[in-house]
Amino acid sequence: METAIYPGSFDPPTLGHVNIIARTAAIFDRVVVCILKNSAKDSGMFTVAERISMLESVTTDYPNVMIDSSSALLAEYARQYERPVIIRGLRALTDFEYEMQIASLNRRLNHQIETMMMVADNSYTYLSSSVVKQLSRFNKDLGCFVPEPVASAVYSKSGF
Ligand code: ADP
């Protein structure tokens, strides 16, 4: 079984993330979306349990997608799968430099890993979880940026 692992913070999941998940699910037998808890990013707006629940609710249309979380290094986490493919999204050249470095590191740590970069859909190249969090502080409409259940969760975290 060909398994793709899509790792990230997903704090919160955006329509850009969902787009990558949908496209990956159309190619691989199984997609494991994994919330990594060892990210250098600060603790975040949502708990890991809340992120899992949001990701589950926005991926119900894709039966071959499962949601997981881990505090292990990605290269170690990936060992439970046979020849896993790591999927990362590329929005801009700035993403590319960072992703190249991480992909090389992961392959050095675990030779079984292949990393594939998926080019962001044109509609979402500007979109990130940080943008969503920033807009929510100004009570802006999030409908174009995140799936509906995520928008409600973000508003209530922001006190609206
Ligand atoms: P991380 O902390 O690992 O960067 P993110 O949740 O911010 O976690 O992103 C996870 C992955 O999704 C990364 O590969 C990122 O480049 C990609 N990504 C984020 N936003 C988008 C988007 N709008 N379109 C396509 N890919 C995206």
Short mmCIF file of C-alpha atoms and ligand atoms in Angstrom, two decimals:
data_model
loop_
_atom_site.label_atom_id
_atom_site.label_comp_id
_atom_site.label_asym_id
_atom_site.label_seq_id
_atom_site.Cartn_x
_atom_site.Cartn_y
_atom_site.Cartn_z
CA MET A 1 0.00 0.00 0.00
CA GLU A 2 1.38 3.39 -1.06
CA THR A 3 1.23 5.71 1.93
CA ALA A 4 1.64 9.47 1.86
CA ILE A 5 2.29 11.34 5.09
CA TYR A 6 1.27 15.00 5.12
CA PRO A 7 2.90 16.52 8.20
CA GLY A 8 2.36 20.00 9.58
CA SER A 9 1.06 22.20 12.37
CA PHE A 10 -2.47 22.71 10.96
CA ASP A 11 -3.11 25.46 13.53
CA PRO A 12 -5.77 25.73 12.16
CA PRO A 13 -6.30 23.70 8.94
CA THR A 14 -7.01 26.01 5.97
CA LEU A 15 -8.56 25.50 2.54
CA GLY A 16 -4.97 25.36 1.24
CA HIS A 17 -4.28 22.34 3.45
CA VAL A 18 -7.56 20.68 2.45
CA ASN A 19 -6.70 21.22 -1.22
CA ILE A 20 -3.35 19.43 -0.75
CA ILE A 21 -5.07 16.60 1.17
CA ALA A 22 -7.69 16.11 -1.56
CA ARG A 23 -5.10 16.04 -4.34
CA THR A 24 -2.88 13.66 -2.39
CA ALA A 25 -5.82 11.36 -1.62
CA ALA A 26 -6.48 11.09 -5.38
CA ILE A 27 -2.95 9.75 -5.97
CA PHE A 28 -2.08 7.56 -2.97
CA ASP A 29 -3.84 4.53 -1.45
CA ARG A 30 -3.66 6.08 1.99
CA VAL A 31 -2.93 9.59 3.30
CA VAL A 32 -1.90 10.11 6.90
CA VAL A 33 -2.23 13.74 7.94
CA CYS A 34 0.07 14.04 10.95
CA ILE A 35 0.08 16.95 13.38
CA LEU A 36 3.65 17.25 14.55
CA LYS A 37 4.03 18.44 18.11
CA ASN A 38 7.77 19.08 17.93
CA SER A 39 7.43 22.11 15.70
CA ALA A 40 9.61 25.11 16.52
CA LYS A 41 6.44 27.22 16.28
CA ASP A 42 4.98 28.36 19.62
CA SER A 43 2.20 26.47 21.33
CA GLY A 44 -0.48 27.67 18.93
CA MET A 45 -4.13 28.71 18.98
CA PHE A 46 -5.55 25.18 19.10
CA THR A 47 -4.67 22.08 21.14
CA VAL A 48 -3.61 18.99 19.22
CA ALA A 49 -6.95 17.34 20.13
CA GLU A 50 -8.82 20.33 18.64
CA ARG A 51 -6.72 20.21 15.46
CA ILE A 52 -7.39 16.47 15.11
CA SER A 53 -11.10 17.04 15.49
CA MET A 54 -11.11 19.89 12.91
CA LEU A 55 -9.07 17.83 10.41
CA GLU A 56 -11.39 14.85 10.89
CA SER A 57 -14.45 16.96 10.26
CA VAL A 58 -13.06 18.50 7.05
CA THR A 59 -11.83 15.24 5.52
CA THR A 60 -14.96 13.09 5.86
CA ASP A 61 -15.27 13.04 2.04
CA TYR A 62 -11.96 11.19 1.71
CA PRO A 63 -12.18 7.63 3.10
CA ASN A 64 -8.46 6.97 2.52
CA VAL A 65 -7.40 9.91 4.72
CA MET A 66 -6.60 9.37 8.38
CA ILE A 67 -5.54 11.89 11.02
CA ASP A 68 -2.74 11.29 13.51
CA SER A 69 -0.36 13.26 15.71
CA SER A 70 3.15 12.69 16.96
CA SER A 71 5.79 14.26 19.12
CA ALA A 72 8.51 12.18 17.44
CA LEU A 73 10.85 13.41 14.73
CA LEU A 74 9.14 12.98 11.36
CA ALA A 75 11.93 10.68 10.13
CA GLU A 76 11.30 8.37 13.12
CA TYR A 77 7.50 8.59 12.94
CA ALA A 78 7.66 7.56 9.27
CA ARG A 79 9.42 4.25 10.08
CA GLN A 80 6.07 2.56 10.84
CA TYR A 81 5.22 2.80 7.11
CA GLU A 82 6.87 0.98 4.22
CA ARG A 83 8.58 3.42 1.82
CA PRO A 84 6.47 6.41 2.88
CA VAL A 85 6.20 9.53 0.76
CA ILE A 86 6.21 12.83 2.64
CA ILE A 87 4.00 15.46 1.03
CA ARG A 88 4.71 19.16 1.50
CA GLY A 89 2.99 22.14 -0.08
CA LEU A 90 4.89 24.86 -1.94
CA ARG A 91 3.41 28.33 -2.04
CA ALA A 92 6.45 30.41 -2.97
CA LEU A 93 10.18 30.31 -3.48
CA THR A 94 10.62 31.08 0.20
CA ASP A 95 8.87 27.78 1.07
CA PHE A 96 11.16 25.96 -1.35
CA GLU A 97 14.44 26.78 0.42
CA TYR A 98 13.17 25.58 3.76
CA GLU A 99 11.48 22.49 2.32
CA MET A 100 14.63 21.49 0.40
CA GLN A 101 16.63 21.56 3.60
CA ILE A 102 14.07 19.53 5.58
CA ALA A 103 13.65 16.99 2.75
CA SER A 104 17.41 16.41 2.57
CA LEU A 105 17.64 16.10 6.34
CA ASN A 106 14.76 13.60 6.49
CA ARG A 107 16.33 11.46 3.79
CA ARG A 108 19.64 11.54 5.63
CA LEU A 109 17.88 10.38 8.83
CA ASN A 110 15.71 7.77 7.10
CA HIS A 111 16.71 6.51 3.63
CA GLN A 112 13.25 5.03 3.06
CA ILE A 113 11.69 8.49 2.86
CA GLU A 114 10.89 10.26 -0.38
CA THR A 115 9.59 13.82 -0.20
CA MET A 116 7.25 15.16 -2.85
CA MET A 117 6.35 18.84 -3.10
CA MET A 118 2.91 19.76 -4.32
CA VAL A 119 2.48 23.19 -5.85
CA ALA A 120 -0.23 25.17 -4.07
CA ASP A 121 -3.41 25.84 -5.99
CA ASN A 122 -3.37 29.38 -7.45
CA SER A 123 -6.28 30.39 -5.22
CA TYR A 124 -4.33 29.59 -2.05
CA THR A 125 -0.75 30.73 -2.64
CA TYR A 126 -1.12 33.61 -0.15
CA LEU A 127 -2.91 31.50 2.46
CA SER A 128 -1.41 30.31 5.73
CA SER A 129 -2.68 29.45 9.22
CA SER A 130 -0.97 32.62 10.49
CA VAL A 131 -2.93 34.80 8.03
CA VAL A 132 -6.15 33.20 9.27
CA LYS A 133 -5.26 33.82 12.92
CA GLN A 134 -4.33 37.42 12.18
CA LEU A 135 -7.59 38.13 10.30
CA SER A 136 -9.64 36.52 13.06
CA ARG A 137 -8.31 39.05 15.57
CA PHE A 138 -9.95 41.75 13.42
CA ASN A 139 -13.19 39.75 13.14
CA LYS A 140 -12.76 39.45 9.34
CA ASP A 141 -14.82 36.99 7.29
CA LEU A 142 -12.84 33.73 7.10
CA GLY A 143 -15.17 31.99 4.65
CA CYS A 144 -12.69 32.14 1.74
CA PHE A 145 -9.80 30.84 3.82
CA VAL A 146 -10.96 27.95 6.00
CA PRO A 147 -13.74 25.32 5.90
CA GLU A 148 -16.91 26.36 7.77
CA PRO A 149 -16.41 24.31 10.97
CA VAL A 150 -12.88 25.74 11.29
CA ALA A 151 -14.14 29.33 10.86
CA SER A 152 -16.55 28.89 13.79
CA ALA A 153 -13.80 27.42 15.97
CA VAL A 154 -11.38 30.25 15.11
CA TYR A 155 -14.00 32.95 15.85
CA SER A 156 -14.80 31.47 19.23
CA LYS A 157 -11.07 31.25 20.14
CA SER A 158 -10.74 34.90 19.17
CA GLY A 159 -13.65 35.83 21.43
CA PHE A 160 -16.24 36.61 18.74
P1 ADP B 1 4.48 23.60 9.21
O1 ADP B 1 4.59 24.14 10.60
O2 ADP B 1 5.04 22.22 9.07
O3 ADP B 1 4.92 24.52 8.11
P2 ADP B 1 1.77 24.16 8.29
O4 ADP B 1 0.50 23.65 8.89
O5 ADP B 1 2.00 25.62 8.30
O6 ADP B 1 2.91 23.37 9.06
O7 ADP B 1 1.93 23.64 6.79
C1 ADP B 1 1.94 22.27 6.51
C2 ADP B 1 2.26 22.07 5.04
O8 ADP B 1 1.22 22.61 4.25
C3 ADP B 1 3.55 22.78 4.58
O9 ADP B 1 4.16 21.96 3.60
C4 ADP B 1 3.04 24.05 3.96
O10 ADP B 1 3.94 24.53 2.97
C5 ADP B 1 1.75 23.55 3.34
N1 ADP B 1 0.80 24.62 3.16
C6 ADP B 1 0.41 25.54 4.07
N2 ADP B 1 -0.50 26.39 3.55
C7 ADP B 1 -0.68 25.99 2.26
C8 ADP B 1 -1.47 26.48 1.15
N3 ADP B 1 -2.21 27.57 1.27
N4 ADP B 1 -1.40 25.82 -0.02
C9 ADP B 1 -0.60 24.74 -0.16
N5 ADP B 1 0.18 24.24 0.83
C10 ADP B 1 0.14 24.85 2.02
#
